[in-house]
Short mmCIF file of N, CA, C and O in Angstrom, two decimals:
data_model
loop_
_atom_site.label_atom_id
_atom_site.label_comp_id
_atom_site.label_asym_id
_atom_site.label_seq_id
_atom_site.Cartn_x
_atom_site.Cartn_y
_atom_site.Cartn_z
N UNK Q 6 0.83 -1.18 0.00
CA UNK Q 6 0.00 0.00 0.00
C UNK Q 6 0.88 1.24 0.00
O UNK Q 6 1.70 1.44 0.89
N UNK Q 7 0.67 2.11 -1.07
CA UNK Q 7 1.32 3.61 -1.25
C UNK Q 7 0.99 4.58 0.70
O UNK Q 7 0.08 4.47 1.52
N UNK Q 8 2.06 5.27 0.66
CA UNK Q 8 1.61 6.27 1.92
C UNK Q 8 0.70 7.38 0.96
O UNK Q 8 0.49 7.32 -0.25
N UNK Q 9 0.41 8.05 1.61
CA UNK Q 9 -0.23 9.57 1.14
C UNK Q 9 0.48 10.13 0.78
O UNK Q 9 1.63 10.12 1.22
N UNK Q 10 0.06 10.89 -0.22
CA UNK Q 10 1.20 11.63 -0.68
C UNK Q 10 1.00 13.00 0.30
O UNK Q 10 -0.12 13.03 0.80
N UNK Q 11 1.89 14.14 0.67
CA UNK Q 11 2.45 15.12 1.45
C UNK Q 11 1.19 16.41 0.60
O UNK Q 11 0.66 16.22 -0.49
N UNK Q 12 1.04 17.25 1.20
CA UNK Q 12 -0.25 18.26 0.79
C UNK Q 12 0.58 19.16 -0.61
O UNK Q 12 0.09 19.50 -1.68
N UNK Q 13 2.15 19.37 -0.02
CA UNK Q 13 2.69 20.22 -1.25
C UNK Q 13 3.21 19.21 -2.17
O UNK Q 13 4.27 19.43 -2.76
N UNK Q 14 2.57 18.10 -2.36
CA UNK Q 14 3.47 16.93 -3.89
C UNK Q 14 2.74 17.92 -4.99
O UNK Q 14 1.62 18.42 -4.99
N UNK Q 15 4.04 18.00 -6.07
CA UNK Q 15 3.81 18.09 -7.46
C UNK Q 15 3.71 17.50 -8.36
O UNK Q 15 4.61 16.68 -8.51
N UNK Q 16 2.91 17.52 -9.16
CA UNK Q 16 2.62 16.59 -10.14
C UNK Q 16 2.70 16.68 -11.24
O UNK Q 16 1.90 17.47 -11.73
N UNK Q 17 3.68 15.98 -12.22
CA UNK Q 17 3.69 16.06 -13.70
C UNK Q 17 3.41 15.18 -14.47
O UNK Q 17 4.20 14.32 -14.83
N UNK Q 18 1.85 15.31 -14.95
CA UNK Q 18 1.27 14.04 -15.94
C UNK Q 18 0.58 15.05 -17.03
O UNK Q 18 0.34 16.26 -17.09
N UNK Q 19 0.40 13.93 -17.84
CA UNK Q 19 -0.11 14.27 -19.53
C UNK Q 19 -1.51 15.20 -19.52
O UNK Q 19 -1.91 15.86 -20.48
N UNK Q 20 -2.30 15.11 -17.97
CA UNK Q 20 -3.74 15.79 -18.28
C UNK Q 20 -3.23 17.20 -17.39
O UNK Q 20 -3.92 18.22 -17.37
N UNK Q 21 -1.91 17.08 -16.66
CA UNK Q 21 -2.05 18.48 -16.03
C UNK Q 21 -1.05 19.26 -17.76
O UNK Q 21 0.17 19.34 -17.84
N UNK Q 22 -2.21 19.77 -19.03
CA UNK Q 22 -1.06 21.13 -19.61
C UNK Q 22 -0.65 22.42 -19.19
O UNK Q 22 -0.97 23.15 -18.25
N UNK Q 23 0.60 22.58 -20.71
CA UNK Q 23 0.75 23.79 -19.99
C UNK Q 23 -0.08 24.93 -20.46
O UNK Q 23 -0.65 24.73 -21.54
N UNK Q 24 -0.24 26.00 -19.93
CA UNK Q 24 -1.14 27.23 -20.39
C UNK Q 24 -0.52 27.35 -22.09
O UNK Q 24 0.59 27.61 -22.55
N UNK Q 25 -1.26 27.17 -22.45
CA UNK Q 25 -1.34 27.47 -24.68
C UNK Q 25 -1.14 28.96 -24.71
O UNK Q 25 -0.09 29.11 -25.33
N UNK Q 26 -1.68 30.38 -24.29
CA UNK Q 26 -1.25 31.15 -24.17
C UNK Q 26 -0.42 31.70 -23.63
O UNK Q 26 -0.54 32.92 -23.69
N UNK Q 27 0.83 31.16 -22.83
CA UNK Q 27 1.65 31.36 -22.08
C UNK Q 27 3.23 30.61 -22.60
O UNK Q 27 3.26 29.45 -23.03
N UNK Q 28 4.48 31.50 -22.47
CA UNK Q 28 5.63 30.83 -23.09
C UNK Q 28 6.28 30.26 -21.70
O UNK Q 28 6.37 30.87 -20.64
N UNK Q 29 6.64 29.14 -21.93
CA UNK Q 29 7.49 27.71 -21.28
C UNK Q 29 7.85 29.45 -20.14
O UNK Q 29 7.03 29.70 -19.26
N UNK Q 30 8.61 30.03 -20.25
CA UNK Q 30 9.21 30.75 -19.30
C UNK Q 30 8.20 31.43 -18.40
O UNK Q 30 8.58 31.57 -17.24
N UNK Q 31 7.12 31.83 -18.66
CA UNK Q 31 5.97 32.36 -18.20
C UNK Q 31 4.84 30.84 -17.46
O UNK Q 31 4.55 30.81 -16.26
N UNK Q 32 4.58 30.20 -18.04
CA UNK Q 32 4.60 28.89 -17.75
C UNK Q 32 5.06 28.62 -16.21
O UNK Q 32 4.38 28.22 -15.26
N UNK Q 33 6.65 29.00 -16.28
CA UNK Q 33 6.74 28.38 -14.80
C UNK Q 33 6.96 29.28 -13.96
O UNK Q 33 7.10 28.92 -12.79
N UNK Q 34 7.05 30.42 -14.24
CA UNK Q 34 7.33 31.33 -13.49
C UNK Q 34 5.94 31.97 -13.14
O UNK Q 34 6.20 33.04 -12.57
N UNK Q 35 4.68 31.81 -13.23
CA UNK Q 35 3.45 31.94 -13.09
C UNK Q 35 2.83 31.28 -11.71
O UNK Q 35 1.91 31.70 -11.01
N UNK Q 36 3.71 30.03 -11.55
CA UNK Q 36 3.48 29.50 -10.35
C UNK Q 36 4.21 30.05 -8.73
O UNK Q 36 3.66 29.85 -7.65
N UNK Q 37 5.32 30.63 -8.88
CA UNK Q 37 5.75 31.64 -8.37
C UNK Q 37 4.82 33.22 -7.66
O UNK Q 37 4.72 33.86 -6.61
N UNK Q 38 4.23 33.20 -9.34
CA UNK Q 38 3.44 34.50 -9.01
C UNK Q 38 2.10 34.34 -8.14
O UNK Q 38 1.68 35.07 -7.25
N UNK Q 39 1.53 33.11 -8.71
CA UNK Q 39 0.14 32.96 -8.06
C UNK Q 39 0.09 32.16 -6.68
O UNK Q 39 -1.00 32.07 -6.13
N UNK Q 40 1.37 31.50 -6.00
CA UNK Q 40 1.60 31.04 -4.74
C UNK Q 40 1.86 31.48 -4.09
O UNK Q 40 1.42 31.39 -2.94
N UNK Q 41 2.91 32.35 -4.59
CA UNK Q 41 3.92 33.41 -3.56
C UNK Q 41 3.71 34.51 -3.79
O UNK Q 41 4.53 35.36 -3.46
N UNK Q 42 2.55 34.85 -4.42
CA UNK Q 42 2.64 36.25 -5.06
C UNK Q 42 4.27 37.60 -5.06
O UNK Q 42 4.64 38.64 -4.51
N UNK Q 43 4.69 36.61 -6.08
CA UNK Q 43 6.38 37.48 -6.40
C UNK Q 43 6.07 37.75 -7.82
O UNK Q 43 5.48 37.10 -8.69
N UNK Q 44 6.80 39.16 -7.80
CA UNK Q 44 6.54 39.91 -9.23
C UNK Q 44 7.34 39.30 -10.48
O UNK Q 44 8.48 38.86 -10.58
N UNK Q 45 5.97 39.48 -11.64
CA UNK Q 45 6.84 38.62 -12.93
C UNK Q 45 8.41 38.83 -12.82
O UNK Q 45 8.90 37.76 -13.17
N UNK Q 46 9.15 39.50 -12.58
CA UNK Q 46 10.41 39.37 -12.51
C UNK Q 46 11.33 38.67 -11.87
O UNK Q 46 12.33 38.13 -12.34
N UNK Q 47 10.98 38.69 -10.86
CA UNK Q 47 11.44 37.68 -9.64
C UNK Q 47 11.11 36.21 -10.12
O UNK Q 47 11.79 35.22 -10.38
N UNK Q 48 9.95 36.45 -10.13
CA UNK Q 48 9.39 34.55 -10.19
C UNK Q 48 10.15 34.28 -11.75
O UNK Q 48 10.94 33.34 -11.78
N UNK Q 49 9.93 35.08 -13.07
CA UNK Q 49 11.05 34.89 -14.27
C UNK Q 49 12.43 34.71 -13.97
O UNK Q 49 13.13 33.76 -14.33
N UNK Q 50 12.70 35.52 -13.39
CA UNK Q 50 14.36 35.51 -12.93
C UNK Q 50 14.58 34.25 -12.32
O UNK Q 50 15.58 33.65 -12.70
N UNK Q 51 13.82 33.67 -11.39
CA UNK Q 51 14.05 31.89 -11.06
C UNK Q 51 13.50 31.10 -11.93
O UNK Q 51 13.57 29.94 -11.52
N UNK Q 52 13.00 31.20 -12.93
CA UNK Q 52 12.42 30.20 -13.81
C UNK Q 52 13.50 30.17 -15.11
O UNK Q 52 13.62 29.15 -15.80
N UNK Q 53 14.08 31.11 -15.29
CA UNK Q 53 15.21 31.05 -16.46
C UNK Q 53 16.36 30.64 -15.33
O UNK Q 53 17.06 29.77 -15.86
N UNK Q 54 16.75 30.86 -14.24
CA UNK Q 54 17.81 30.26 -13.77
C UNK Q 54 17.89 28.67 -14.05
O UNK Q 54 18.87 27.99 -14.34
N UNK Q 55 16.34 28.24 -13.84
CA UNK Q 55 16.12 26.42 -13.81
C UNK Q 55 16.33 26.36 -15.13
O UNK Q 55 17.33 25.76 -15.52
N UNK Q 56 15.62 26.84 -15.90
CA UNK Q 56 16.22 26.50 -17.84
C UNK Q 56 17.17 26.74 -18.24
O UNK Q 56 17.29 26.30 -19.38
N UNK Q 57 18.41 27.49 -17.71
CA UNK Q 57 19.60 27.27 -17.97
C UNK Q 57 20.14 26.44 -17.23
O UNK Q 57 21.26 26.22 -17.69
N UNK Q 58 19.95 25.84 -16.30
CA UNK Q 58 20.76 24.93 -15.22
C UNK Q 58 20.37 23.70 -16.32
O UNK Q 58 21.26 22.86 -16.41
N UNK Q 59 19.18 23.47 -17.18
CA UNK Q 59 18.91 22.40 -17.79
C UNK Q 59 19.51 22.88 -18.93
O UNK Q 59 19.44 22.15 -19.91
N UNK Q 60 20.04 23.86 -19.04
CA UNK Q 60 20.53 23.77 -20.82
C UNK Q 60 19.32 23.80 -21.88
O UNK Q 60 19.42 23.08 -22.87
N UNK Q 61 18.22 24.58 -21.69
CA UNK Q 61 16.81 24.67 -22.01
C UNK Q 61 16.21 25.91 -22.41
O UNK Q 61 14.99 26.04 -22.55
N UNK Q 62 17.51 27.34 -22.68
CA UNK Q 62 16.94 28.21 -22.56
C UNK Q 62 16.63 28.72 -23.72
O UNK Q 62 16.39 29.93 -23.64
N UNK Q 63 16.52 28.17 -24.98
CA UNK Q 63 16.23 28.32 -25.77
C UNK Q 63 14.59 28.07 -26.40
O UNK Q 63 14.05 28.68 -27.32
N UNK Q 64 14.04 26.97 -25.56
CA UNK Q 64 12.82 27.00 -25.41
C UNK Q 64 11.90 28.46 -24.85
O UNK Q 64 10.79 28.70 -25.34
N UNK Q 65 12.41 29.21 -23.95
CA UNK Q 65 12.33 29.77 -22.77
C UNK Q 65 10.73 30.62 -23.38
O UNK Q 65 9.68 30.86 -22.78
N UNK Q 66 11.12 30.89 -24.72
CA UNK Q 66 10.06 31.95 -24.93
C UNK Q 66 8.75 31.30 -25.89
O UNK Q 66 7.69 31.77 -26.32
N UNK Q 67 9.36 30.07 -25.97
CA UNK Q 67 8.58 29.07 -26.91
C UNK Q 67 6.99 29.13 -26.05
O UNK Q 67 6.95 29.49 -24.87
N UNK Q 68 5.86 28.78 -26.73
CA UNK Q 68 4.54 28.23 -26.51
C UNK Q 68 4.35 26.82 -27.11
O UNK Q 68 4.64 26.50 -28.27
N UNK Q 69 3.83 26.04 -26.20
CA UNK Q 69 3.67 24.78 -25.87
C UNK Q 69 3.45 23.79 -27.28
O UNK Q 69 3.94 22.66 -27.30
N UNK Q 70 2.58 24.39 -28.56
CA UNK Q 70 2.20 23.67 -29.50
C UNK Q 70 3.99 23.66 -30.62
O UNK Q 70 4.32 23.04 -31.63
N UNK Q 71 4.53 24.42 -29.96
CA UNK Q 71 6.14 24.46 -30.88
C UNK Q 71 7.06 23.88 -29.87
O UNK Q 71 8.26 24.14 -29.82
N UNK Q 72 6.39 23.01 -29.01
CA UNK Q 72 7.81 22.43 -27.81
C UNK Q 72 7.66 21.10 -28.47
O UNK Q 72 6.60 20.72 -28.98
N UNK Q 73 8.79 20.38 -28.43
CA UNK Q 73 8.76 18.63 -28.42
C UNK Q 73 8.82 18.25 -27.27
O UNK Q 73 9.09 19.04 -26.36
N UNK Q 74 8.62 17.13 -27.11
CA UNK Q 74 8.11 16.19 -25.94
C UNK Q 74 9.31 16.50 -24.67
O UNK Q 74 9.12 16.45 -23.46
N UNK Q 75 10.25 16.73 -25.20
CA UNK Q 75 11.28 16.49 -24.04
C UNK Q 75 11.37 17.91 -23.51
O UNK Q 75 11.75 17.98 -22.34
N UNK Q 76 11.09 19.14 -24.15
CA UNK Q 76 10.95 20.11 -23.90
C UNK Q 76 9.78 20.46 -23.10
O UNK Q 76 9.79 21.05 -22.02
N UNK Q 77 8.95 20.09 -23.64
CA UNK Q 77 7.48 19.96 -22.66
C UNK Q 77 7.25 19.51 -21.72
O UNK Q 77 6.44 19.92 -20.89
N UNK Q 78 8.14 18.26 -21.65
CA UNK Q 78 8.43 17.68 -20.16
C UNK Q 78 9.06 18.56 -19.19
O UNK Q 78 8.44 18.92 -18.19
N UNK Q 79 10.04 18.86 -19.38
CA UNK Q 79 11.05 19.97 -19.35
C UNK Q 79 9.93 21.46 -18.40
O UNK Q 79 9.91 21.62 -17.18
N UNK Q 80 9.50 21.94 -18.99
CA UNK Q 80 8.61 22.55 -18.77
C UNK Q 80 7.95 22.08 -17.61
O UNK Q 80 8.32 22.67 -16.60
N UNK Q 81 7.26 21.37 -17.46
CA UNK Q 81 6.50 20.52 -16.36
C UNK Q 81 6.96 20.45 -15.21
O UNK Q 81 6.68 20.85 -14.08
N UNK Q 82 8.13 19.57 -15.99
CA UNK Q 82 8.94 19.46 -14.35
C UNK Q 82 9.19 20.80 -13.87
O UNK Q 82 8.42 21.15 -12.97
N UNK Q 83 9.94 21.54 -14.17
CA UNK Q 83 10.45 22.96 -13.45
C UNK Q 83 9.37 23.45 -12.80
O UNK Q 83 9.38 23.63 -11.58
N UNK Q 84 7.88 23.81 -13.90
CA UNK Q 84 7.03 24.19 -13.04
C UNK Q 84 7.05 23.38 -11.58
O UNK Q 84 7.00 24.02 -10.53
N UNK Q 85 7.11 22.39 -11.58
CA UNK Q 85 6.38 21.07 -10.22
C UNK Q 85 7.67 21.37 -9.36
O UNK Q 85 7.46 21.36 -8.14
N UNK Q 86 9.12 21.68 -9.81
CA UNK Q 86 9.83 21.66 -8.83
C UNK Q 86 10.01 23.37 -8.18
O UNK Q 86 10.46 23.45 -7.04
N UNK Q 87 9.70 24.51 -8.81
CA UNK Q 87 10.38 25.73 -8.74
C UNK Q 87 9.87 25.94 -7.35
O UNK Q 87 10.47 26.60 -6.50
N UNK Q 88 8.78 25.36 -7.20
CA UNK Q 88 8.79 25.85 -5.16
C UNK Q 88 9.48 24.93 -4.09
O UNK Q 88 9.37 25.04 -2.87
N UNK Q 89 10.32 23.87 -4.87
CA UNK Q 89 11.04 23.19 -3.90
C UNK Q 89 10.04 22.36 -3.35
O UNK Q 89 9.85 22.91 -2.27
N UNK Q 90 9.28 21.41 -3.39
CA UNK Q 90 8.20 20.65 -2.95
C UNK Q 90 9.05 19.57 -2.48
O UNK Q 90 10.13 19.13 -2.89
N UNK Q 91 7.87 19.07 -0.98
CA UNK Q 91 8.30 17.55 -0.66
C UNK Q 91 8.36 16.45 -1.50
O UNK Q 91 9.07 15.47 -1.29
N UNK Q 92 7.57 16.61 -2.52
CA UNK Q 92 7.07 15.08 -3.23
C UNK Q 92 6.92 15.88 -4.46
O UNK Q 92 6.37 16.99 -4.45
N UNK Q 93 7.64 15.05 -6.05
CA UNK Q 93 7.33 15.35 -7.07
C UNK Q 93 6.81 14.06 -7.76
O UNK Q 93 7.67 13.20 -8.00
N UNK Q 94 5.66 13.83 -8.07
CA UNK Q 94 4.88 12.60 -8.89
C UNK Q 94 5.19 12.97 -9.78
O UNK Q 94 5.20 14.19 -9.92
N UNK Q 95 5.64 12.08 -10.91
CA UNK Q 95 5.70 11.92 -12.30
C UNK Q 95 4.86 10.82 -12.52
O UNK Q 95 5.17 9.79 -11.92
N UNK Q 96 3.71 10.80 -13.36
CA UNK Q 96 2.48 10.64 -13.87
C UNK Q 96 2.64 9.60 -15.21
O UNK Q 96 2.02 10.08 -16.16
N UNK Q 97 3.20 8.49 -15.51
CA UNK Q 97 3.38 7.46 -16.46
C UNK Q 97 4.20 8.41 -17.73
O UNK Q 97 3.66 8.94 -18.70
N UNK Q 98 5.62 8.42 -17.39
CA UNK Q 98 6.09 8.83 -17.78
C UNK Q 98 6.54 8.17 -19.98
O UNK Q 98 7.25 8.53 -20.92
N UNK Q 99 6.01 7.60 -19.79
CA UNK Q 99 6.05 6.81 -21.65
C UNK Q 99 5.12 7.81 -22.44
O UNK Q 99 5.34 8.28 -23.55
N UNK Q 100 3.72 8.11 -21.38
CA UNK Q 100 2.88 9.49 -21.89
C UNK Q 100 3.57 10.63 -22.13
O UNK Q 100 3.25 11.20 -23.17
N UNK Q 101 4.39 11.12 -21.50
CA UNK Q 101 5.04 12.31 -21.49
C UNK Q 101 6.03 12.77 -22.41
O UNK Q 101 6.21 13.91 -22.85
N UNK Q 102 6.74 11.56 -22.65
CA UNK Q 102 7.56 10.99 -23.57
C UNK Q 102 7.66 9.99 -24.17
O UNK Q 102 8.26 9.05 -23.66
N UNK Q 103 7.08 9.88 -25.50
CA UNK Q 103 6.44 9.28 -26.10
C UNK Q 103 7.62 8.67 -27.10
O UNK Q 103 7.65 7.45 -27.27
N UNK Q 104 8.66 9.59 -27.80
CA UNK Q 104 9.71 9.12 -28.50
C UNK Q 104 10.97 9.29 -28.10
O UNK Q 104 11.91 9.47 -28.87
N UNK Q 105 11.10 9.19 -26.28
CA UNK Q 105 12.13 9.15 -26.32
C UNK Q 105 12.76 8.17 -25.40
O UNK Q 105 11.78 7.50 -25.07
N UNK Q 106 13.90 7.60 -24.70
CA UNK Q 106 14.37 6.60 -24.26
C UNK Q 106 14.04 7.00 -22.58
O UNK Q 106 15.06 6.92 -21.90
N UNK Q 107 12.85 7.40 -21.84
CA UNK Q 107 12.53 8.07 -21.09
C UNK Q 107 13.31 7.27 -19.74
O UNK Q 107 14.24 8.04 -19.49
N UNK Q 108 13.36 6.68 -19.23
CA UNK Q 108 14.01 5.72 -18.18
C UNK Q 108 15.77 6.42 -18.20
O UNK Q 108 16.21 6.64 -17.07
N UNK Q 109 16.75 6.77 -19.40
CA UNK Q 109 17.65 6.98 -19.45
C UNK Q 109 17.01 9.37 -18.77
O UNK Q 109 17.02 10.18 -17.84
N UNK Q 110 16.59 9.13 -20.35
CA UNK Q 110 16.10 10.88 -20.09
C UNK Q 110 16.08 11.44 -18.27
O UNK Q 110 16.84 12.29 -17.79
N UNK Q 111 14.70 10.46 -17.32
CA UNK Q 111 14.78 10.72 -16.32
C UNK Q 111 15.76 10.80 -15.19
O UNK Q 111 15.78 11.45 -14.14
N UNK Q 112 16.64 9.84 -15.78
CA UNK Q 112 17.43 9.88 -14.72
C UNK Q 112 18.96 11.10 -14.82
O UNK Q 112 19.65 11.34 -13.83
N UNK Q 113 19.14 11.49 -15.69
CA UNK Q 113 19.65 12.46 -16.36
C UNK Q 113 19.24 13.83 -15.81
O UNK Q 113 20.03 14.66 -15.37
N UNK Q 114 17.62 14.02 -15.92
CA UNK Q 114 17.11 15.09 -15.90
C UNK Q 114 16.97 15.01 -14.13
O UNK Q 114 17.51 15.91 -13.48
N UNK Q 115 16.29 14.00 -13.48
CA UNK Q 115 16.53 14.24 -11.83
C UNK Q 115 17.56 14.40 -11.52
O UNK Q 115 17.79 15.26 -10.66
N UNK Q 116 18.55 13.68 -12.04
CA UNK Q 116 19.80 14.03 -11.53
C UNK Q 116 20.44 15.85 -11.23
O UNK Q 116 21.00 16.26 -10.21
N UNK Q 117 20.18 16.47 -12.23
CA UNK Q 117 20.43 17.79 -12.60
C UNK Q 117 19.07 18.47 -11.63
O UNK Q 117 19.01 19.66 -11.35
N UNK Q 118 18.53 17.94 -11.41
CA UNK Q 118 17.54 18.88 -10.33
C UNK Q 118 17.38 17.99 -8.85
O UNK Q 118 16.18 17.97 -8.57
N UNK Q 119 18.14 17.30 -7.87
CA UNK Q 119 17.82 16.50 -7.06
C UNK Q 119 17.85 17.91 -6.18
O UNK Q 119 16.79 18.09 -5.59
N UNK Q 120 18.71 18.78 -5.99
CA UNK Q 120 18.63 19.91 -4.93
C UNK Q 120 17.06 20.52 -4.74
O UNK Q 120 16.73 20.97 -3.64
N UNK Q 121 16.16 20.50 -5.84
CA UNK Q 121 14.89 21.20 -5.85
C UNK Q 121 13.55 20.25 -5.62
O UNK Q 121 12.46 20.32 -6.20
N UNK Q 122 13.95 19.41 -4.68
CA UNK Q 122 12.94 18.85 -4.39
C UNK Q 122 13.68 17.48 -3.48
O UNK Q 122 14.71 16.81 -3.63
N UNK Q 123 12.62 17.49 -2.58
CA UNK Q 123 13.06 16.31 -1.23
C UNK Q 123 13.02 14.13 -1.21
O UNK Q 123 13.63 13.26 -0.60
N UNK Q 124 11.50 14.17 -2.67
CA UNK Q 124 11.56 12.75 -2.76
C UNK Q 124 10.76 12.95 -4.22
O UNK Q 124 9.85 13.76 -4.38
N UNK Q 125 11.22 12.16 -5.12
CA UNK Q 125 10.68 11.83 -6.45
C UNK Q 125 9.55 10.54 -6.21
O UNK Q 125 10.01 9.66 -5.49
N UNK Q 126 8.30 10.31 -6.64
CA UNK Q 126 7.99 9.15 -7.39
C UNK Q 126 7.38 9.26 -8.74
O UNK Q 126 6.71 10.15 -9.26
N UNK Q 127 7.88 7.88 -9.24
CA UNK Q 127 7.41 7.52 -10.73
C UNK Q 127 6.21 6.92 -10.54
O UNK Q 127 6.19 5.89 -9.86
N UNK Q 128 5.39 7.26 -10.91
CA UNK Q 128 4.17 6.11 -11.13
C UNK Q 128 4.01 5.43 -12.04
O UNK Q 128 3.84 5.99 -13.12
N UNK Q 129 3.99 3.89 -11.98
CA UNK Q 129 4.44 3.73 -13.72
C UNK Q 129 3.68 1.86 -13.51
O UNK Q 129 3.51 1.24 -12.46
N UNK Q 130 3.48 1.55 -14.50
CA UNK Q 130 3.03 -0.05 -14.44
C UNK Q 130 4.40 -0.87 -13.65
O UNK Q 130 5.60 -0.76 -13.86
N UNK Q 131 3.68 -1.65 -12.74
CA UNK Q 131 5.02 -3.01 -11.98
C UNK Q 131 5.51 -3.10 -12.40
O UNK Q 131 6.58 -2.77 -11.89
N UNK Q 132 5.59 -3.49 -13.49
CA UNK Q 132 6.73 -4.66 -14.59
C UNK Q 132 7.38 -3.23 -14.99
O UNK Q 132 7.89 -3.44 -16.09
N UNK Q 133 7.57 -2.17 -14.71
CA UNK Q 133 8.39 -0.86 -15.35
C UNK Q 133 9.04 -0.78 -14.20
O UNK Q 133 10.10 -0.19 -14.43
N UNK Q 134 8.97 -1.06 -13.13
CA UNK Q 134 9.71 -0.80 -11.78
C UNK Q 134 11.34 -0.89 -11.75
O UNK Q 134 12.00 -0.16 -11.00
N UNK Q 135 11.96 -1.87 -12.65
CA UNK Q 135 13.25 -2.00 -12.61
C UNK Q 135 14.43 -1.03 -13.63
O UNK Q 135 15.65 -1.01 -13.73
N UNK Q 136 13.01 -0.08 -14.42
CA UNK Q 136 13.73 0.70 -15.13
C UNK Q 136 14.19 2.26 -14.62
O UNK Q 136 14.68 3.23 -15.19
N UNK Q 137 13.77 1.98 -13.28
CA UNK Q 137 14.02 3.48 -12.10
C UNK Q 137 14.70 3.30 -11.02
O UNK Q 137 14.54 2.41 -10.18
N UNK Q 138 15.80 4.51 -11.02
CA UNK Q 138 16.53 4.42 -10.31
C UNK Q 138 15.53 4.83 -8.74
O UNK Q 138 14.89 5.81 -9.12
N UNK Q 139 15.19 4.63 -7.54
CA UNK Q 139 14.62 4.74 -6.41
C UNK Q 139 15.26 6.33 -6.31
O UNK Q 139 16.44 6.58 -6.52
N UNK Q 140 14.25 7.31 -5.95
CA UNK Q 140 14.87 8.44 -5.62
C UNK Q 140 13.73 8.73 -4.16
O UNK Q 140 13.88 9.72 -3.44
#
């Protein structure tokens, strides 16, 4: 039996998108604004810090229907991590990333963000269990 998940877990799955009128950089820095109420600048100014720490900043001004999958993911995650949350759910991650070697991708990409957040889970079918590293 799963514990509960913690009140501040973030979640990145295929039905939470991102705002269509809003660019990847606005995107995550929006969550900033409407939690913490910090001015677009501030909450931008930490949301391009995370897309360059990923090597991503070229997306930065992109809108969601011109991102590819790994970019969009990309996106997601930062939003779910930029307040530093106890718990980040990732939501059947093969959805998310659909063409790419996602098991290698993730562990790559947590790796480069383990400081911004306290415990990862994957939610993913049993028989996928051995393709994740336990974070």
């Amino acid at each position: 039996m799963l514990a509960a998940a913690p009140a501040d877990a973030a979640r990145v799955a295929i039905e939470l998108p991102l705002r269509a009128n809003l660019s990847v950089l606005e995107n995550i820095a929006i969550v900033l604004q409407y939690r913490d109420n910090l001015p677009y600048t501030a909450a931008a100014d930490r949301a391009w810090a995370l897309l360059e720490r990923m090597g991503r900043t070229g997306c930065a001004m992109r809108r969601d229907p011109d991102l590819d999958a790994e970019e969009r993911f990309v996106a997601k995650l930062l939003r779910a991590v930029i307040r530093t949350p106890a718990l980040i759910l990732i939501d059947r991650p093969a959805q998310l990333l659909p063409d790419c070697p996602y098991p290698a991708f993730l562990e790559t990409t947590l790796t480069a963000l383990e400081d911004t957040y306290h415990q990862c889970w994957i939610l993913d079918y049993a028989w996928n269990a051995p393709l994740y590293t336990p974070r």
